[in-house]
Coordinates of C-alpha atoms and ligand atoms in Angstrom, one line a residue:
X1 CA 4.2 101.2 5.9
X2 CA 5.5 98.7 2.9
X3 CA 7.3 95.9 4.4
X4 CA 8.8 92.8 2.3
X5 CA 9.7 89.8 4.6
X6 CA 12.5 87.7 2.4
X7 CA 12.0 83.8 3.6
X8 CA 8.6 82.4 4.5
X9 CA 9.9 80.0 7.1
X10 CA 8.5 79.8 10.6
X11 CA 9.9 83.2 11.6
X12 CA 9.1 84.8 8.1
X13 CA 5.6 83.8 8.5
X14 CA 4.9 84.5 12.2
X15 CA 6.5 88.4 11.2
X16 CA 5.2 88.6 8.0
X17 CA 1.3 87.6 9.3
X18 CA 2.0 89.7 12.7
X19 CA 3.0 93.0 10.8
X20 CA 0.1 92.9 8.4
X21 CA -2.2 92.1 11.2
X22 CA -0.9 96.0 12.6
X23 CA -2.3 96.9 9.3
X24 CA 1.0 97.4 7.0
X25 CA 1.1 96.4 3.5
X26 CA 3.4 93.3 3.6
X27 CA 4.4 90.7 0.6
X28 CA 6.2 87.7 1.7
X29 CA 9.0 86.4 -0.7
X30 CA 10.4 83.2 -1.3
X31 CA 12.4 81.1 -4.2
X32 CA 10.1 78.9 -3.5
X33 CA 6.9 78.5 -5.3
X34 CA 5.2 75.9 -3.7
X35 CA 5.3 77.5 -0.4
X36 CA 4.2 80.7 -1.9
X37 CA 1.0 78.6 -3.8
X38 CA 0.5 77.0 -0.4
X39 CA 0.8 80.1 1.6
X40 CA -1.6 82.2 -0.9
X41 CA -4.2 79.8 -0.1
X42 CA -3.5 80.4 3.6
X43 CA -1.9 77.3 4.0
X44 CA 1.4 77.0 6.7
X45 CA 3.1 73.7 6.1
X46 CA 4.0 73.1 9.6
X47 CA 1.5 73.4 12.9
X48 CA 1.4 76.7 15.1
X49 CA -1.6 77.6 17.0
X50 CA -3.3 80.8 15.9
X51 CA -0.9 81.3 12.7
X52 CA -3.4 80.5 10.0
X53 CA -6.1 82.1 11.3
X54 CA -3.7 85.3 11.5
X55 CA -3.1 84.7 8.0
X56 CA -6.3 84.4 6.8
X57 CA -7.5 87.5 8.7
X58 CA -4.3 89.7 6.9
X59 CA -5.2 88.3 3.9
X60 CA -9.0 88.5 3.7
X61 CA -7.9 92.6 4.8
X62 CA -6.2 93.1 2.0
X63 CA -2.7 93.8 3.9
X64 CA -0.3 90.4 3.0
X65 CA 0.6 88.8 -0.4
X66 CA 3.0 86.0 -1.3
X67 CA 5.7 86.3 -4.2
X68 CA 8.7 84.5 -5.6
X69 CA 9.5 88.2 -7.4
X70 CA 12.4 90.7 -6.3
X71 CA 11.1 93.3 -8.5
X72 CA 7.7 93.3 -7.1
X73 CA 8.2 92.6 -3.4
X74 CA 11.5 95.3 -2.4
X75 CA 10.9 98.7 -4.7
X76 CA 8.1 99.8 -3.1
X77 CA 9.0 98.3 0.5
X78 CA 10.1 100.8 3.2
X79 CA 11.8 97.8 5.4
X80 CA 12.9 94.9 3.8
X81 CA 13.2 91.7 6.8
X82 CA 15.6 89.1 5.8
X83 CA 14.5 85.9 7.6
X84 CA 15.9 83.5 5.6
X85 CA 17.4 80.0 7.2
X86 CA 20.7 80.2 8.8
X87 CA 21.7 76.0 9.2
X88 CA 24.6 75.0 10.9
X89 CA 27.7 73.6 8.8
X90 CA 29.0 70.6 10.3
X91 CA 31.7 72.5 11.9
X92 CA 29.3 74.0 14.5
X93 CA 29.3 77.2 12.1
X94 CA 26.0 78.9 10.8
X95 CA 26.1 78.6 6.9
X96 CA 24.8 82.2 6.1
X97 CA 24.6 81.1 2.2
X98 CA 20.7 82.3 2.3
X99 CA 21.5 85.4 3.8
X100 CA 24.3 86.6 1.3
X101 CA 22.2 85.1 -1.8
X102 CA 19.0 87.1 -0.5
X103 CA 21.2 90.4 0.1
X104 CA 22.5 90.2 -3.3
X105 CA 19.2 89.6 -4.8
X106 CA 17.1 92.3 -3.1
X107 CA 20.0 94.9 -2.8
X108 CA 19.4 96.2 -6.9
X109 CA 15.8 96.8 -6.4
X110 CA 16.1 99.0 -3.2
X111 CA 14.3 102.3 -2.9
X112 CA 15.9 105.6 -1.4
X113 CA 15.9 105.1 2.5
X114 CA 14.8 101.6 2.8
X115 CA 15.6 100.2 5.6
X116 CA 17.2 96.5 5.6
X117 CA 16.8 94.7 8.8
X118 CA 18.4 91.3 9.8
X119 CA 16.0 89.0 11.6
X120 CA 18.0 85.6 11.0
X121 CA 20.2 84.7 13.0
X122 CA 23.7 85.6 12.1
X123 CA 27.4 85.1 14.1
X124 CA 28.8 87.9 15.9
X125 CA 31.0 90.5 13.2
X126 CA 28.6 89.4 10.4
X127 CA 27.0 92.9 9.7
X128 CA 30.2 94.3 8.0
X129 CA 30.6 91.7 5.7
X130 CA 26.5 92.2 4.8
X131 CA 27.0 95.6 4.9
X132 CA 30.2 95.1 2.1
X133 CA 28.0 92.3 -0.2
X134 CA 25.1 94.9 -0.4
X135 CA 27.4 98.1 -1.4
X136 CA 28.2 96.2 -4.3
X137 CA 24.8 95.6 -5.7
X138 CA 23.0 98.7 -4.0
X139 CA 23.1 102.3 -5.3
X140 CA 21.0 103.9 -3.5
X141 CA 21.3 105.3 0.2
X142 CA 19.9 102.5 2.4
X143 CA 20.3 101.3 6.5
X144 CA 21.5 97.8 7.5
X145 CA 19.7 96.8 10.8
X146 CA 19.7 94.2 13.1
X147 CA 16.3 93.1 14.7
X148 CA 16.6 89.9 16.3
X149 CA 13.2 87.7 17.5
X150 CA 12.9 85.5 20.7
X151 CA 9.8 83.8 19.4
X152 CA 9.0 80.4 20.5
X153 CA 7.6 77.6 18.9
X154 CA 4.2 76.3 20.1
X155 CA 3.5 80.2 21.1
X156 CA 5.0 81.7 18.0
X157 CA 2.3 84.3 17.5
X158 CA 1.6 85.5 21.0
X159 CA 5.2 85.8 21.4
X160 CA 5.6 88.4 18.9
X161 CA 2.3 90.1 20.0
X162 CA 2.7 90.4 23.6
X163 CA 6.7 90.1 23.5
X164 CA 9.1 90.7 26.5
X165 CA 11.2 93.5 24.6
X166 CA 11.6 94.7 21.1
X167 CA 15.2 94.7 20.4
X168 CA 16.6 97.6 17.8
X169 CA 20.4 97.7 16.5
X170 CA 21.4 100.1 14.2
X171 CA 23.3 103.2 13.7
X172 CA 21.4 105.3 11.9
X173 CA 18.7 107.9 13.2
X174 CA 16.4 107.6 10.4
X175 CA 16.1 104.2 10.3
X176 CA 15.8 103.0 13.9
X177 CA 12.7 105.3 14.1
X178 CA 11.1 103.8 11.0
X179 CA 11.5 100.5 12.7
X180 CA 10.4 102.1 16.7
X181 CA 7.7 102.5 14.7
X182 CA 7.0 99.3 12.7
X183 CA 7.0 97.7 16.4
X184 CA 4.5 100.4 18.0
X185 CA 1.8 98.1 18.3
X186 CA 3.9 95.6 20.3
X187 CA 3.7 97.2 24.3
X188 CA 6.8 96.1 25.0
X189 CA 10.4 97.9 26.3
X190 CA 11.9 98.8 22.9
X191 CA 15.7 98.6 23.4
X192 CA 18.0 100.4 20.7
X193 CA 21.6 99.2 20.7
X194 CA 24.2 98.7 18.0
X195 CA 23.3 96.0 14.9
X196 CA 25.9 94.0 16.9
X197 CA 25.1 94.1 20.3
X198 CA 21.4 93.0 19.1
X199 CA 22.5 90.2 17.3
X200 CA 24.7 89.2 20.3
X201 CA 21.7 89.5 22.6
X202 CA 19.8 87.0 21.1
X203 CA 22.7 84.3 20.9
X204 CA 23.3 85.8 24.9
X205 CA 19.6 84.8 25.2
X206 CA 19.4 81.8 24.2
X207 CA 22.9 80.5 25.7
X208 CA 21.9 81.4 29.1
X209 CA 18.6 79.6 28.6
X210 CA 20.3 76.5 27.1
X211 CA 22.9 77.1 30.3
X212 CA 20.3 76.7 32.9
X213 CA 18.3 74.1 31.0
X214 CA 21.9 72.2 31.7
X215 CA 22.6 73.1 34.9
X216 CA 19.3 72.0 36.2
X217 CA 20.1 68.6 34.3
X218 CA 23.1 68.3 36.2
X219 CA 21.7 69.1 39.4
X220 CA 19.2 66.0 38.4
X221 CA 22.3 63.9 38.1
X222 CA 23.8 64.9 41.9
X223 CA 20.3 64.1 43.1
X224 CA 19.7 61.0 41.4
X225 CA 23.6 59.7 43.1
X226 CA 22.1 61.3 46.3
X227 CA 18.3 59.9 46.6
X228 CA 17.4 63.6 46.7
X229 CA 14.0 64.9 44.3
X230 CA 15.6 67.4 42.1
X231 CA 12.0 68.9 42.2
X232 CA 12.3 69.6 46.0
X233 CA 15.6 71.5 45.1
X234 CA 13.7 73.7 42.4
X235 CA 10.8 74.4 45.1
X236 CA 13.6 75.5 48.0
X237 CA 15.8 77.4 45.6
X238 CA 13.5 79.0 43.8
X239 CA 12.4 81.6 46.6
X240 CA 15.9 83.3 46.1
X241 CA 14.6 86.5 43.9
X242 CA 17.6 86.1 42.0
X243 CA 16.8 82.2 41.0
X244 CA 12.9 82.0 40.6
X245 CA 11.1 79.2 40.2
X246 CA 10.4 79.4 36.4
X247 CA 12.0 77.5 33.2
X248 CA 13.6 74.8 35.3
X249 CA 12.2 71.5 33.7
X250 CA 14.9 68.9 34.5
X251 CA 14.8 66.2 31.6
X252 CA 16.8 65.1 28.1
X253 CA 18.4 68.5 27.3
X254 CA 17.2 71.1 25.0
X255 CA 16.4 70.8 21.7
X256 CA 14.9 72.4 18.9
X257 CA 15.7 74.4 16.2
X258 CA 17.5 77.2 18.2
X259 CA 19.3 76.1 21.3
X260 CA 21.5 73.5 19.5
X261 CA 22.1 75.4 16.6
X262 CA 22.8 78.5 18.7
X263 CA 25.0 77.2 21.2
X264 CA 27.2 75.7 18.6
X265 CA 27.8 78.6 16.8
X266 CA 28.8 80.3 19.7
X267 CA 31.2 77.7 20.8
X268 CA 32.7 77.7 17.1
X269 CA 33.1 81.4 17.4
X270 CA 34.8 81.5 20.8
X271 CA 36.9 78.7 19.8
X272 CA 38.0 81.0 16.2
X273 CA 38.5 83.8 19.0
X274 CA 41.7 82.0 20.8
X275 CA 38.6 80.1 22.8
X276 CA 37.0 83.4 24.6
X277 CA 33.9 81.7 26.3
X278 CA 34.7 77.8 27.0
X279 CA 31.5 77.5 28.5
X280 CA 29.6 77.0 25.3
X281 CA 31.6 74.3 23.9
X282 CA 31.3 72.1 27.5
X283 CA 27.0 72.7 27.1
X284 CA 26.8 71.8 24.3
X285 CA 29.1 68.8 24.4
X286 CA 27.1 67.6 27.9
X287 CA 23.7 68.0 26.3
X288 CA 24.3 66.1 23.3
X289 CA 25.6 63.1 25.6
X290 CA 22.7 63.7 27.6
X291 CA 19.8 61.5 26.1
X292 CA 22.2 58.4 25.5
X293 CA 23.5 58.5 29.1
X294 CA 19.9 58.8 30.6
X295 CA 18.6 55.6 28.4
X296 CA 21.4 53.6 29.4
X297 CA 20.6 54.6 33.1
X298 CA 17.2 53.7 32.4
X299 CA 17.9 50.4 30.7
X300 CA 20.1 49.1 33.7
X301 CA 16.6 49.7 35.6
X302 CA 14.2 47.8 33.5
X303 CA 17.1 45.3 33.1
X304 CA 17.6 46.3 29.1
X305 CA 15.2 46.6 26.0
X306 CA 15.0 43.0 24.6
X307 CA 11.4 41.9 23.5
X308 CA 10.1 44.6 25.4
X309 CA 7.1 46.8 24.1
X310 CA 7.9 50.6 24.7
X311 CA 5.2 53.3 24.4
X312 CA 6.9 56.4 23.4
X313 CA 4.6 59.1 24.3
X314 CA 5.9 62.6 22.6
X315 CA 7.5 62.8 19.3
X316 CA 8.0 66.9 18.7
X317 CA 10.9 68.5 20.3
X318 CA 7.9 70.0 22.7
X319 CA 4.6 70.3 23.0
X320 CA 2.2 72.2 20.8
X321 CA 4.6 71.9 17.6
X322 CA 5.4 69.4 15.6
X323 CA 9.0 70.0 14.7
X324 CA 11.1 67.2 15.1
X325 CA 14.3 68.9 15.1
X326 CA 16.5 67.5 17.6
X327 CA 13.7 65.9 19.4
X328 CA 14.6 63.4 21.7
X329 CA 12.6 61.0 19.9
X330 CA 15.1 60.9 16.9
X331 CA 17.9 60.1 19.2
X332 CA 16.2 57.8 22.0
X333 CA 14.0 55.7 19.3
X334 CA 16.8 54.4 17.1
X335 CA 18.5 53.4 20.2
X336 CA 16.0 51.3 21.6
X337 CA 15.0 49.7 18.2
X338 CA 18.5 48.4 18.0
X339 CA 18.5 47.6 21.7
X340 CA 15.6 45.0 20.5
X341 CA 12.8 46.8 21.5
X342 CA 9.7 47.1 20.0
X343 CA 8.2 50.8 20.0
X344 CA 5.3 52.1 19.5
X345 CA 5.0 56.4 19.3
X346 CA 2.6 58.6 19.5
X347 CA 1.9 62.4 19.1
X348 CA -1.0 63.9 19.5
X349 CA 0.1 66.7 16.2
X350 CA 3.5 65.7 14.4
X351 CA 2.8 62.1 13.9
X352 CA 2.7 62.4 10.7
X353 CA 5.6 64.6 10.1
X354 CA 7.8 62.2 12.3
X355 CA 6.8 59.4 9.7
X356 CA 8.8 61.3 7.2
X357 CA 11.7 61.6 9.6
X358 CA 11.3 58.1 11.7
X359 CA 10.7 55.7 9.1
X360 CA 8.2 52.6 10.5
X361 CA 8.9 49.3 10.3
X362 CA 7.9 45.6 11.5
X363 CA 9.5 47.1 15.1
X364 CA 8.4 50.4 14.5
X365 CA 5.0 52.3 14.4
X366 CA 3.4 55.5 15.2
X367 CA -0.3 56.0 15.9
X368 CA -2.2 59.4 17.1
X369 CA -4.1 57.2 19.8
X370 CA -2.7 56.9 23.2
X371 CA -4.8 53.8 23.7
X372 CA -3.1 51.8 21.0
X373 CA 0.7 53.3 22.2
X374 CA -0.1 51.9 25.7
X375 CA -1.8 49.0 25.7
X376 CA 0.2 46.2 25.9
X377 CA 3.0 47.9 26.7
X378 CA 5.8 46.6 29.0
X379 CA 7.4 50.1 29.4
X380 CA 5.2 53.6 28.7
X381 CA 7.8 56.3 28.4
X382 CA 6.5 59.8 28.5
X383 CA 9.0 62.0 26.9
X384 CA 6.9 65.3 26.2
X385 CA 4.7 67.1 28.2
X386 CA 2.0 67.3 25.7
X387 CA -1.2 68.4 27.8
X388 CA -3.3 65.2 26.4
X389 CA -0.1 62.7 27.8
X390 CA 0.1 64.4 30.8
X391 CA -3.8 64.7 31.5
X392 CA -4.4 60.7 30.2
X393 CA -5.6 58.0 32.5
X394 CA -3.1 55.1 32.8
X395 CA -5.0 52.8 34.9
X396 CA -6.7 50.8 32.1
X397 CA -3.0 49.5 30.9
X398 CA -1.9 48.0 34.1
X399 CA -1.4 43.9 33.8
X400 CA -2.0 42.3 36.9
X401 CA 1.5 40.0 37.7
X402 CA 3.4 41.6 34.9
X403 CA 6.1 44.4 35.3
X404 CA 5.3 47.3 33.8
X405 CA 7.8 50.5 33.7
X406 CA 6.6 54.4 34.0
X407 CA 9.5 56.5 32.9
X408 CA 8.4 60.3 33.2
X409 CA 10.7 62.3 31.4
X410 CA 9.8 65.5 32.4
X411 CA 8.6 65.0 35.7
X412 CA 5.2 65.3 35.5
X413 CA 3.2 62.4 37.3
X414 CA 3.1 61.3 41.0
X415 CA 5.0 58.6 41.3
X416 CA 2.9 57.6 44.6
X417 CA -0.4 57.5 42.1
X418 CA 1.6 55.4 39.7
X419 CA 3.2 53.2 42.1
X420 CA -0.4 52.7 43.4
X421 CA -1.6 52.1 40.3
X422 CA 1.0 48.8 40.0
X423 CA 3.8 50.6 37.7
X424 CA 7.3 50.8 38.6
X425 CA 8.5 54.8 38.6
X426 CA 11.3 56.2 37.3
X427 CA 11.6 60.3 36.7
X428 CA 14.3 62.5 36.3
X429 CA 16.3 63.7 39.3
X430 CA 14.6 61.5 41.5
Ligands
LIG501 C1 13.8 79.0 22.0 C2 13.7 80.3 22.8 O1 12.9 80.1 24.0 C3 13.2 81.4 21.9 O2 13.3 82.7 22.7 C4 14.2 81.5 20.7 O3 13.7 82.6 19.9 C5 14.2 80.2 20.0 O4 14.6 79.2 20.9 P1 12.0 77.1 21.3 O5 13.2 76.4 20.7 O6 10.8 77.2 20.5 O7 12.5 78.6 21.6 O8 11.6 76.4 22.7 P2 11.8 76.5 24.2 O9 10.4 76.4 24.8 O10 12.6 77.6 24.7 O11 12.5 75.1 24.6 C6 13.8 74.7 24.0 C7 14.2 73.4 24.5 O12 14.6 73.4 25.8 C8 13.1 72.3 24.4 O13 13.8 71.1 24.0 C9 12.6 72.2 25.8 O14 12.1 70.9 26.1 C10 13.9 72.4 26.6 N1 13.7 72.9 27.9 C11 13.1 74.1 28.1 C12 14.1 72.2 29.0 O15 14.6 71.0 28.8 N2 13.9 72.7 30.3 C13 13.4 73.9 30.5 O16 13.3 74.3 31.7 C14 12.9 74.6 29.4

């Protein structure tokens, strides 16, 4: 099959590299030039594992080019994927600018029959509107469709190659078995519902996730006023079938490029809707509060910031990417710089990007060596559960007859080894 992915972002990239890799004929397009040069070379200018080498294995086959063209990437194309950027306005609301300027601008060069799926993420009753702004550039008979991905960064690719479900909306017969069999190679359920109900799943997906992300938070809280180990609660709850034990990391709140972003929008929309689904609104409001509340609980403990030298140990929004978007680091490091501290961060992949979005300073560095974050420090904070923090010795940066704080932010030491160790422990939720 032809396929033309419109937008070489993360998700355009991860779709447009996974689909050649089934053997399709796929061109990526983008306004963007540089990407495009960058991308032709094989080149992704952010870090997720296995997504050059799928690249380069597409490309050295022959199956996946790069264009900035229209008229070469969409007449021959039999689906067209639209995974442009969706960003929030500063309402809460997802500016679909991209999506309407992309529509227009592949809608003339359409062939008979293509099919024209949806993969960003767009508010509930968007598809008419689409549907309306391609009509009036399109002349040709054509399917809208809505195929929404639940890909993750840090385990982009393998997400879309071994994913949980494929998720189909559409109306028409034609088209939904073009795409049933686009996603073939994928051995997952294949679920075919309307364009809107798909849509709608995905922002259902990711609110529930983003839901029990804060729940688990606030459970944390009631322990913390209790002397209870929120981590005892997971382990005893968890046996109920209907609760497991998975995806219940107590710590700063989400963050990210999706969870925000998608919770907002759903709040704005319920709110337009005479306020449908408060829910979202109070999440998103409690998470955002979330880091600031849990660093002036932490200050009170190591009795404030002032002269102290803080290791900050995790600058992505997770591990094994090295987005910064939302990442605790960009709200928790200005605060303690002002606070007087002196902070030193480290990442073991996105220090560099974070050096374009953290600017350094006389108070402020960042280093890819653990060794230099830590030693010295009065406080080593570890605030992502990157496997080389996690797995380091912190022995060697004990001072004899000097305080020195461990604040684990995701729980992930023992605080009896720590405490042995000399450090003062403080986790979350316990
Ligand atoms: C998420 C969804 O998982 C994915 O399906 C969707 O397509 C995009 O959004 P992603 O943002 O890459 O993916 O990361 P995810 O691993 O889900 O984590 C999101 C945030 O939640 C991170 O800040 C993470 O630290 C936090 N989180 C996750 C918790 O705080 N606790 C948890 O138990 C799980």
């Amino acid at each position: 099959m032809h396929v033309a992915v419109i937008g070489t972002g993360f998700v355009g990239v991860v779709s447009a590299a996974v689909f050649a890799s089934f053997g399709n004929d796929v061109t990526g397009l983008d306004i963007d030039q540089k990407k495009i040069d960058s991308l032709e070379k094989s080149s992704v200018p952010f870090f997720e594992p296995g997504l050059e080498e799928l690249l380069q294995e597409a490309q050295a086959a022959g199956n996946l080019s790069f264009t900035t063209d229209y008229e070469v990437a969409i007449p021959p194309a039999d689906i067209v994927i639209v995974a442009v950027g969706t960003p929030s306005n500063s309402d809460g609301s997802a500016n679909l600018d991209y999506v309407y300027a992309a529509c227009a601008s592949l809608a003339p060069h359409l062939s008979e029959h293509a099919v024209v799926v949806v993969k960003s993420t767009v508010p509930p009753g968007t598809f008419t509107a689409l549907k309306q702004h391609i009509d009036a550039h399109a002349d040709v008979r054509y399917a809208l469709c809505s195929v929404p991905e639940f890909l993750r960064e840090g385990s982009a690719v393998a997400d879309t190659l071994e994913a949980g479900r494929v998720v189909i909306g559409g109306e028409e017969e034609w088209a939904i078995k073009k795409l049933v069999d686009l996603h073939k190679p994928i051995p997952a359920p294949t679920v075919v519902v309307s364009a809107e109900a798909a849509q709608l799943s995905k922002y259902a997906a990711n609110a529930y996730l983003a839901t029990r992300i804060t729940f688990i938070n606030q459970i944390a809280n009631v322990c913390e006023a209790v002397g209870a180990d929120v981590q005892d609660v997971i382990e005893a709850f968890g046996y109920d079938a209907r609760i497991g034990h998975h995806y219940w990391y107590p710590g700063l709140g989400y963050g990210g490029s999706c969870f925000p972003k998608d919770v907002k929008e759903l709040a704005h929309f319920a709110e337009k809707h005479g306020d449908v689904a408060p829910l979202f609104a109070a999440i998103s409001s409690i998470n955002q509060e979330r880091p600031r509340k849990i660093l002036d609980r932490i200050s009170q403990k190591v009795d404030g910031w002032s002269d102290k030298k803080v290791a900050f140990l995790g600058l992505s929004f997770k591990p094994h990417t090295d987005d910064l978007r939302e990442a605790p680091s960009t709200f928790l490091i200005p605060q303690l710089l002002a606070a007087g501290a002196t902070v030193v961060g480290f990442d073991p992949k996105a220090a560099s990007h974070a050096r374009s979005v953290l600017p350094v300073h006389d108070q402020f560095s960042i280093t890819e060596s653990l060794d230099e974050a830590c030693s010295e420090a009065d406080i080593i904070m570890a605030v992502i559960e990157w496997p080389e923090i996690i797995e380091h010795d912190y022995a060697p940066y004990r001072r004899e007859g000097v305080q020195q704080w461990f604040i684990d932010l995701r729980n992930q030491f023992s605080a009896e080894d720590l405490q042995a160790l000399g450090y003062d422990y403080s986790g979350i939720g316990r």
